[in-house]
């Protein structure tokens, strides 16, 4: 079945998406939408409901003359959400220019929070923040004769280099004199050392041309130890560990190993951040951090917060003021405007949305950090 009004949808990797958006003609309105597509949203109905909520809120505040163009742009994004079945990453960014039938879409490796912006230029700040924040990782698969160098960025292999140096085979026992045996061994060792130096030189070029944040090595222990000793100071400073990968590993295995290493370090980082939050929050009412639903909702209503922490599995119902949007764990009337509050099955989505709209960043934490945060109500925030 074909649809004559079908949008021209262009899915792009982030750097290309940004480039494309910068080329859009100015002075025309664009609907920019960021949506959480992390596992708790995998259900399409939940995703569509969240999107419609976002669009409805937005539409109420539009200049009357914009409604038609806005509806067209919003329908293009809704059609995309309805038809698309495969999601990667944590968030989706979609940009629908008013005066065209095009739709530009990218999937983001991090949460950007739900957000809709209708403006005369695409809202790219969250995209830029993610690109700035995303680590570029280098990996070297190394043995005595081969070096395979890769950089990985945004979940894809970005660059690859291979170096092969023939090294004389290990000496078999035989008719050689002991002296010539040891000379031969030294020669072989020297060749492997040169091979390591060539790998280091290639890595240094990569680092200069496209700086990476972390370096992983993989290969037989002895060869990797030699390579590690040959690293220059800037490379050593980025060395993050060794990975278990065969020298002939294919792209999928390489990406999986790098992804797993990144997850481990991300979890560790989250745990440190949550520990810091809890320590600050224990400092009493003057502390810069608060914990628990009541304190976080109260803080969000009173003053700006810079960062919101949410345990990934947290589910909470609560109350919302239909008039001013005030959220509360339990209150019959709005503490701010006195309107009767209405119950909401999910308080977390609107909470995250309000925090993002007021300029906070949102960290949804998993693993050990999540368990720890759940002991404190699953929510925390830093005041600004
Ligand atoms: Zn209210």
GROMACS .gro file of C-alpha atoms and ligand atoms in nm:
model
  385
    1UNK     CA    1   0.000   0.000   0.000
    2UNK     CA    2   0.144   0.334  -0.093
    3UNK     CA    3   0.063   0.667   0.053
    4UNK     CA    4   0.089   0.966  -0.177
    5UNK     CA    5   0.163   1.192   0.114
    6UNK     CA    6   0.433   0.968   0.254
    7UNK     CA    7   0.715   1.169   0.401
    8UNK     CA    8   1.064   1.138   0.264
    9UNK     CA    9   1.232   0.994   0.570
   10UNK     CA   10   1.608   1.018   0.599
   11UNK     CA   11   1.775   0.822   0.878
   12UNK     CA   12   2.127   0.941   0.945
   13UNK     CA   13   2.418   0.884   1.180
   14UNK     CA   14   2.461   1.170   1.423
   15UNK     CA   15   2.747   1.364   1.262
   16UNK     CA   16   2.573   1.350   0.922
   17UNK     CA   17   2.236   1.434   1.078
   18UNK     CA   18   2.381   1.745   1.234
   19UNK     CA   19   2.540   1.847   0.905
   20UNK     CA   20   2.214   1.798   0.721
   21UNK     CA   21   2.019   2.004   0.973
   22UNK     CA   22   2.267   2.287   0.944
   23UNK     CA   23   2.195   2.298   0.571
   24UNK     CA   24   1.819   2.343   0.614
   25UNK     CA   25   1.694   2.677   0.482
   26UNK     CA   26   1.656   2.927   0.766
   27UNK     CA   27   1.340   3.115   0.851
   28UNK     CA   28   1.110   2.820   0.822
   29UNK     CA   29   0.960   2.647   1.123
   30UNK     CA   30   1.087   2.303   1.221
   31UNK     CA   31   0.935   2.061   1.469
   32UNK     CA   32   1.221   1.902   1.666
   33UNK     CA   33   1.133   1.603   1.882
   34UNK     CA   34   1.347   1.401   2.121
   35UNK     CA   35   1.194   1.083   2.262
   36UNK     CA   36   1.314   0.828   2.511
   37UNK     CA   37   1.323   0.485   2.343
   38UNK     CA   38   1.500   0.302   2.626
   39UNK     CA   39   1.367  -0.046   2.717
   40UNK     CA   40   1.083   0.081   2.938
   41UNK     CA   41   0.935   0.239   2.622
   42UNK     CA   42   0.974  -0.057   2.390
   43UNK     CA   43   0.601  -0.095   2.391
   44UNK     CA   44   0.490   0.109   2.092
   45UNK     CA   45   0.169   0.222   2.260
   46UNK     CA   46   0.367   0.376   2.547
   47UNK     CA   47   0.592   0.552   2.299
   48UNK     CA   48   0.300   0.689   2.098
   49UNK     CA   49   0.119   0.803   2.413
   50UNK     CA   50   0.427   0.988   2.532
   51UNK     CA   51   0.467   1.149   2.190
   52UNK     CA   52   0.103   1.259   2.172
   53UNK     CA   53   0.126   1.407   2.522
   54UNK     CA   54   0.429   1.603   2.418
   55UNK     CA   55   0.267   1.730   2.099
   56UNK     CA   56  -0.059   1.821   2.269
   57UNK     CA   57   0.119   2.031   2.531
   58UNK     CA   58   0.317   2.202   2.258
   59UNK     CA   59   0.018   2.272   2.035
   60UNK     CA   60  -0.165   2.466   2.305
   61UNK     CA   61   0.107   2.725   2.318
   62UNK     CA   62   0.141   2.787   1.942
   63UNK     CA   63   0.057   3.109   1.758
   64UNK     CA   64  -0.279   3.044   1.586
   65UNK     CA   65  -0.133   3.081   1.236
   66UNK     CA   66   0.114   2.797   1.293
   67UNK     CA   67  -0.136   2.524   1.375
   68UNK     CA   68  -0.173   2.381   1.024
   69UNK     CA   69   0.200   2.358   0.952
   70UNK     CA   70   0.260   2.219   1.299
   71UNK     CA   71  -0.002   1.947   1.256
   72UNK     CA   72   0.154   1.840   0.927
   73UNK     CA   73   0.499   1.812   1.082
   74UNK     CA   74   0.364   1.631   1.389
   75UNK     CA   75   0.175   1.381   1.169
   76UNK     CA   76   0.494   1.298   0.977
   77UNK     CA   77   0.671   1.209   1.301
   78UNK     CA   78   0.374   1.011   1.430
   79UNK     CA   79   0.363   0.809   1.106
   80UNK     CA   80   0.732   0.731   1.149
   81UNK     CA   81   0.680   0.616   1.510
   82UNK     CA   82   0.386   0.401   1.404
   83UNK     CA   83   0.565   0.226   1.119
   84UNK     CA   84   0.916   0.188   1.245
   85UNK     CA   85   0.971  -0.138   1.427
   86UNK     CA   86   1.341  -0.152   1.506
   87UNK     CA   87   1.497   0.072   1.765
   88UNK     CA   88   1.858   0.108   1.862
   89UNK     CA   89   2.002   0.337   2.121
   90UNK     CA   90   1.836   0.527   2.401
   91UNK     CA   91   1.665   0.820   2.235
   92UNK     CA   92   1.524   0.921   1.905
   93UNK     CA   93   1.569   1.263   1.747
   94UNK     CA   94   1.331   1.363   1.467
   95UNK     CA   95   1.317   1.689   1.273
   96UNK     CA   96   1.024   1.780   1.051
   97UNK     CA   97   1.058   2.109   0.859
   98UNK     CA   98   0.722   2.278   0.799
   99UNK     CA   99   0.761   2.363   0.432
  100UNK     CA  100   0.870   2.024   0.302
  101UNK     CA  101   0.764   1.663   0.327
  102UNK     CA  102   1.101   1.554   0.461
  103UNK     CA  103   1.172   1.398   0.796
  104UNK     CA  104   1.525   1.367   0.937
  105UNK     CA  105   1.579   1.104   1.204
  106UNK     CA  106   1.868   0.984   1.417
  107UNK     CA  107   1.892   0.733   1.699
  108UNK     CA  108   2.098   0.852   1.993
  109UNK     CA  109   2.320   0.641   2.216
  110UNK     CA  110   2.212   0.834   2.525
  111UNK     CA  111   1.895   0.959   2.683
  112UNK     CA  112   1.808   1.309   2.580
  113UNK     CA  113   1.473   1.319   2.763
  114UNK     CA  114   1.136   1.383   2.597
  115UNK     CA  115   1.130   1.723   2.439
  116UNK     CA  116   0.947   1.899   2.156
  117UNK     CA  117   1.050   2.236   2.016
  118UNK     CA  118   0.879   2.437   1.741
  119UNK     CA  119   1.110   2.706   1.620
  120UNK     CA  120   1.254   2.867   1.309
  121UNK     CA  121   1.558   2.646   1.335
  122UNK     CA  122   1.613   2.284   1.438
  123UNK     CA  123   1.678   2.240   1.809
  124UNK     CA  124   2.017   2.068   1.802
  125UNK     CA  125   2.151   2.141   2.152
  126UNK     CA  126   2.085   1.786   2.285
  127UNK     CA  127   2.247   1.637   1.973
  128UNK     CA  128   2.554   1.854   2.017
  129UNK     CA  129   2.574   1.766   2.386
  130UNK     CA  130   2.565   1.394   2.304
  131UNK     CA  131   2.829   1.425   2.033
  132UNK     CA  132   3.053   1.618   2.274
  133UNK     CA  133   2.995   1.367   2.547
  134UNK     CA  134   3.036   1.048   2.350
  135UNK     CA  135   3.365   0.868   2.390
  136UNK     CA  136   3.578   0.767   2.097
  137UNK     CA  137   3.757   0.441   2.174
  138UNK     CA  138   4.069   0.296   2.009
  139UNK     CA  139   4.145  -0.075   2.005
  140UNK     CA  140   4.461  -0.257   1.897
  141UNK     CA  141   4.462  -0.631   1.825
  142UNK     CA  142   4.828  -0.714   1.847
  143UNK     CA  143   5.056  -1.016   1.808
  144UNK     CA  144   5.418  -1.053   1.705
  145UNK     CA  145   5.343  -0.999   1.336
  146UNK     CA  146   5.007  -0.826   1.304
  147UNK     CA  147   4.856  -0.513   1.440
  148UNK     CA  148   4.493  -0.425   1.367
  149UNK     CA  149   4.397  -0.078   1.483
  150UNK     CA  150   4.041   0.052   1.513
  151UNK     CA  151   3.855   0.350   1.641
  152UNK     CA  152   3.494   0.307   1.749
  153UNK     CA  153   3.256   0.602   1.776
  154UNK     CA  154   2.880   0.603   1.833
  155UNK     CA  155   2.864   0.225   1.815
  156UNK     CA  156   3.036   0.194   1.480
  157UNK     CA  157   3.386   0.124   1.356
  158UNK     CA  158   3.502   0.455   1.227
  159UNK     CA  159   3.855   0.386   1.116
  160UNK     CA  160   4.079   0.085   1.067
  161UNK     CA  161   4.448   0.029   0.991
  162UNK     CA  162   4.643  -0.295   0.955
  163UNK     CA  163   5.017  -0.347   0.990
  164UNK     CA  164   5.195  -0.672   0.912
  165UNK     CA  165   5.566  -0.727   0.984
  166UNK     CA  166   5.728  -1.056   0.898
  167UNK     CA  167   5.926  -1.189   1.190
  168UNK     CA  168   6.164  -1.489   1.152
  169UNK     CA  169   6.004  -1.800   1.301
  170UNK     CA  170   6.117  -1.922   1.640
  171UNK     CA  171   6.434  -2.129   1.616
  172UNK     CA  172   6.389  -2.502   1.627
  173UNK     CA  173   6.650  -2.704   1.812
  174UNK     CA  174   6.908  -2.819   1.564
  175UNK     CA  175   7.256  -2.774   1.446
  176UNK     CA  176   7.305  -2.411   1.544
  177UNK     CA  177   7.576  -2.314   1.783
  178UNK     CA  178   7.456  -2.168   2.114
  179UNK     CA  179   7.605  -1.829   2.025
  180UNK     CA  180   7.420  -1.801   1.696
  181UNK     CA  181   7.102  -1.922   1.871
  182UNK     CA  182   7.105  -1.631   2.112
  183UNK     CA  183   7.198  -1.385   1.837
  184UNK     CA  184   6.903  -1.512   1.638
  185UNK     CA  185   6.671  -1.474   1.937
  186UNK     CA  186   6.790  -1.117   1.988
  187UNK     CA  187   6.730  -1.044   1.621
  188UNK     CA  188   6.379  -1.181   1.646
  189UNK     CA  189   6.305  -0.980   1.958
  190UNK     CA  190   6.433  -0.665   1.791
  191UNK     CA  191   6.201  -0.724   1.494
  192UNK     CA  192   5.899  -0.760   1.724
  193UNK     CA  193   5.998  -0.444   1.906
  194UNK     CA  194   6.012  -0.258   1.572
  195UNK     CA  195   5.672  -0.399   1.490
  196UNK     CA  196   5.538  -0.258   1.821
  197UNK     CA  197   5.692   0.079   1.743
  198UNK     CA  198   5.518   0.087   1.406
  199UNK     CA  199   5.187   0.013   1.578
  200UNK     CA  200   5.253   0.292   1.828
  201UNK     CA  201   5.336   0.534   1.546
  202UNK     CA  202   5.010   0.449   1.368
  203UNK     CA  203   4.816   0.495   1.694
  204UNK     CA  204   4.982   0.831   1.748
  205UNK     CA  205   4.871   0.943   1.403
  206UNK     CA  206   4.515   0.833   1.480
  207UNK     CA  207   4.524   1.020   1.810
  208UNK     CA  208   4.641   1.337   1.640
  209UNK     CA  209   4.392   1.322   1.354
  210UNK     CA  210   4.087   1.216   1.556
  211UNK     CA  211   4.150   1.224   1.929
  212UNK     CA  212   4.019   0.920   2.115
  213UNK     CA  213   3.944   0.906   2.486
  214UNK     CA  214   4.031   0.550   2.574
  215UNK     CA  215   4.256   0.280   2.440
  216UNK     CA  216   4.212  -0.097   2.472
  217UNK     CA  217   4.463  -0.366   2.377
  218UNK     CA  218   4.399  -0.731   2.291
  219UNK     CA  219   4.619  -1.022   2.192
  220UNK     CA  220   4.857  -1.283   2.338
  221UNK     CA  221   4.987  -1.177   2.683
  222UNK     CA  222   5.353  -1.157   2.587
  223UNK     CA  223   5.296  -0.947   2.274
  224UNK     CA  224   5.051  -0.716   2.453
  225UNK     CA  225   5.299  -0.665   2.739
  226UNK     CA  226   5.564  -0.559   2.486
  227UNK     CA  227   5.324  -0.322   2.312
  228UNK     CA  228   5.221  -0.173   2.647
  229UNK     CA  229   5.585  -0.100   2.732
  230UNK     CA  230   5.627   0.074   2.395
  231UNK     CA  231   5.333   0.313   2.441
  232UNK     CA  232   5.413   0.682   2.455
  233UNK     CA  233   5.288   0.890   2.745
  234UNK     CA  234   4.971   1.029   2.573
  235UNK     CA  235   4.873   0.673   2.477
  236UNK     CA  236   4.949   0.533   2.821
  237UNK     CA  237   4.729   0.803   2.974
  238UNK     CA  238   4.437   0.671   2.768
  239UNK     CA  239   4.502   0.303   2.826
  240UNK     CA  240   4.185   0.160   2.981
  241UNK     CA  241   4.263  -0.213   2.986
  242UNK     CA  242   4.282  -0.527   2.778
  243UNK     CA  243   3.994  -0.704   2.605
  244UNK     CA  244   3.958  -1.075   2.530
  245UNK     CA  245   3.942  -1.089   2.153
  246UNK     CA  246   4.109  -1.316   1.897
  247UNK     CA  247   4.337  -1.141   1.651
  248UNK     CA  248   4.101  -1.227   1.367
  249UNK     CA  249   3.792  -1.088   1.544
  250UNK     CA  250   3.523  -0.960   1.307
  251UNK     CA  251   3.347  -0.625   1.332
  252UNK     CA  252   3.053  -0.758   1.534
  253UNK     CA  253   3.278  -0.914   1.800
  254UNK     CA  254   3.489  -0.599   1.819
  255UNK     CA  255   3.187  -0.372   1.862
  256UNK     CA  256   3.036  -0.604   2.124
  257UNK     CA  257   3.358  -0.613   2.329
  258UNK     CA  258   3.401  -0.235   2.315
  259UNK     CA  259   3.034  -0.184   2.403
  260UNK     CA  260   3.062  -0.415   2.703
  261UNK     CA  261   3.375  -0.240   2.828
  262UNK     CA  262   3.199   0.095   2.793
  263UNK     CA  263   2.898  -0.038   2.988
  264UNK     CA  264   3.119  -0.156   3.271
  265UNK     CA  265   3.284   0.184   3.297
  266UNK     CA  266   2.949   0.364   3.264
  267UNK     CA  267   2.804   0.157   3.552
  268UNK     CA  268   3.109   0.237   3.764
  269UNK     CA  269   3.072   0.607   3.686
  270UNK     CA  270   2.701   0.601   3.774
  271UNK     CA  271   2.776   0.436   4.107
  272UNK     CA  272   3.028   0.709   4.192
  273UNK     CA  273   2.777   0.979   4.097
  274UNK     CA  274   2.497   0.826   4.304
  275UNK     CA  275   2.730   0.783   4.603
  276UNK     CA  276   2.822   1.150   4.577
  277UNK     CA  277   2.454   1.247   4.556
  278UNK     CA  278   2.366   1.043   4.865
  279UNK     CA  279   2.657   1.183   5.062
  280UNK     CA  280   2.557   1.542   4.982
  281UNK     CA  281   2.188   1.478   5.053
  282UNK     CA  282   2.271   1.348   5.402
  283UNK     CA  283   2.394   1.699   5.487
  284UNK     CA  284   2.051   1.821   5.603
  285UNK     CA  285   1.808   2.081   5.465
  286UNK     CA  286   2.085   2.314   5.346
  287UNK     CA  287   2.243   2.042   5.129
  288UNK     CA  288   2.264   2.091   4.752
  289UNK     CA  289   2.117   1.748   4.684
  290UNK     CA  290   1.782   1.589   4.768
  291UNK     CA  291   1.660   1.229   4.763
  292UNK     CA  292   1.322   1.060   4.737
  293UNK     CA  293   1.005   1.143   4.546
  294UNK     CA  294   0.863   1.396   4.794
  295UNK     CA  295   1.180   1.600   4.823
  296UNK     CA  296   1.252   1.589   4.449
  297UNK     CA  297   0.897   1.692   4.350
  298UNK     CA  298   0.899   1.969   4.610
  299UNK     CA  299   1.239   2.094   4.491
  300UNK     CA  300   1.137   2.085   4.125
  301UNK     CA  301   0.835   2.303   4.206
  302UNK     CA  302   1.033   2.553   4.412
  303UNK     CA  303   1.366   2.610   4.245
  304UNK     CA  304   1.582   2.503   3.951
  305UNK     CA  305   1.764   2.170   3.957
  306UNK     CA  306   2.072   2.096   3.752
  307UNK     CA  307   2.056   1.718   3.747
  308UNK     CA  308   1.786   1.459   3.802
  309UNK     CA  309   1.868   1.098   3.891
  310UNK     CA  310   1.614   0.824   3.821
  311UNK     CA  311   1.648   0.452   3.893
  312UNK     CA  312   1.586   0.278   3.560
  313UNK     CA  313   1.318   0.042   3.693
  314UNK     CA  314   1.135   0.303   3.903
  315UNK     CA  315   0.758   0.314   3.860
  316UNK     CA  316   0.544   0.557   4.053
  317UNK     CA  317   0.197   0.693   4.034
  318UNK     CA  318   0.101   1.029   4.177
  319UNK     CA  319  -0.099   1.347   4.131
  320UNK     CA  320  -0.080   1.620   3.871
  321UNK     CA  321  -0.238   1.964   3.866
  322UNK     CA  322  -0.435   1.997   3.540
  323UNK     CA  323  -0.400   2.373   3.558
  324UNK     CA  324  -0.032   2.448   3.630
  325UNK     CA  325   0.127   2.106   3.587
  326UNK     CA  326   0.250   2.078   3.946
  327UNK     CA  327   0.334   1.717   4.033
  328UNK     CA  328   0.304   1.567   4.379
  329UNK     CA  329   0.331   1.223   4.535
  330UNK     CA  330  -0.003   1.273   4.712
  331UNK     CA  331  -0.209   1.593   4.738
  332UNK     CA  332  -0.580   1.655   4.691
  333UNK     CA  333  -0.537   2.016   4.582
  334UNK     CA  334  -0.247   2.184   4.408
  335UNK     CA  335  -0.005   2.340   4.661
  336UNK     CA  336   0.071   2.614   4.407
  337UNK     CA  337  -0.265   2.717   4.261
  338UNK     CA  338  -0.531   2.535   4.464
  339UNK     CA  339  -0.684   2.343   4.169
  340UNK     CA  340  -0.805   1.988   4.240
  341UNK     CA  341  -0.526   1.746   4.147
  342UNK     CA  342  -0.590   1.450   3.916
  343UNK     CA  343  -0.426   1.109   3.960
  344UNK     CA  344  -0.163   0.994   3.713
  345UNK     CA  345  -0.064   0.631   3.669
  346UNK     CA  346   0.287   0.734   3.571
  347UNK     CA  347   0.456   1.022   3.744
  348UNK     CA  348   0.808   0.957   3.612
  349UNK     CA  349   0.756   1.062   3.248
  350UNK     CA  350   0.606   1.403   3.332
  351UNK     CA  351   0.869   1.451   3.603
  352UNK     CA  352   1.153   1.388   3.358
  353UNK     CA  353   0.986   1.612   3.101
  354UNK     CA  354   0.949   1.901   3.346
  355UNK     CA  355   1.308   1.867   3.463
  356UNK     CA  356   1.439   1.869   3.104
  357UNK     CA  357   1.221   2.165   3.010
  358UNK     CA  358   1.370   2.358   3.301
  359UNK     CA  359   1.723   2.289   3.188
  360UNK     CA  360   1.820   1.988   3.400
  361UNK     CA  361   2.010   1.691   3.266
  362UNK     CA  362   1.866   1.350   3.345
  363UNK     CA  363   2.065   1.040   3.443
  364UNK     CA  364   1.875   0.713   3.437
  365UNK     CA  365   2.095   0.472   3.629
  366UNK     CA  366   2.110   0.092   3.618
  367UNK     CA  367   2.286  -0.189   3.801
  368UNK     CA  368   2.446  -0.125   4.138
  369UNK     CA  369   2.377   0.251   4.123
  370UNK     CA  370   2.010   0.176   4.058
  371UNK     CA  371   1.984  -0.061   4.356
  372UNK     CA  372   2.147   0.199   4.579
  373UNK     CA  373   1.922   0.481   4.456
  374UNK     CA  374   1.612   0.262   4.505
  375UNK     CA  375   1.702   0.238   4.875
  376UNK     CA  376   1.647   0.616   4.879
  377UNK     CA  377   1.321   0.625   4.686
  378UNK     CA  378   1.469   0.584   4.338
  379UNK     CA  379   1.490   0.959   4.272
  380UNK     CA  380   1.746   1.226   4.349
  381UNK     CA  381   1.838   1.573   4.229
  382UNK     CA  382   2.109   1.832   4.251
  383UNK     CA  383   1.986   2.184   4.313
  384UNK     CA  384   2.127   2.454   4.094
  385LIG    ZN1  385  -0.159   2.400   4.011
   0.00000   0.00000   0.00000
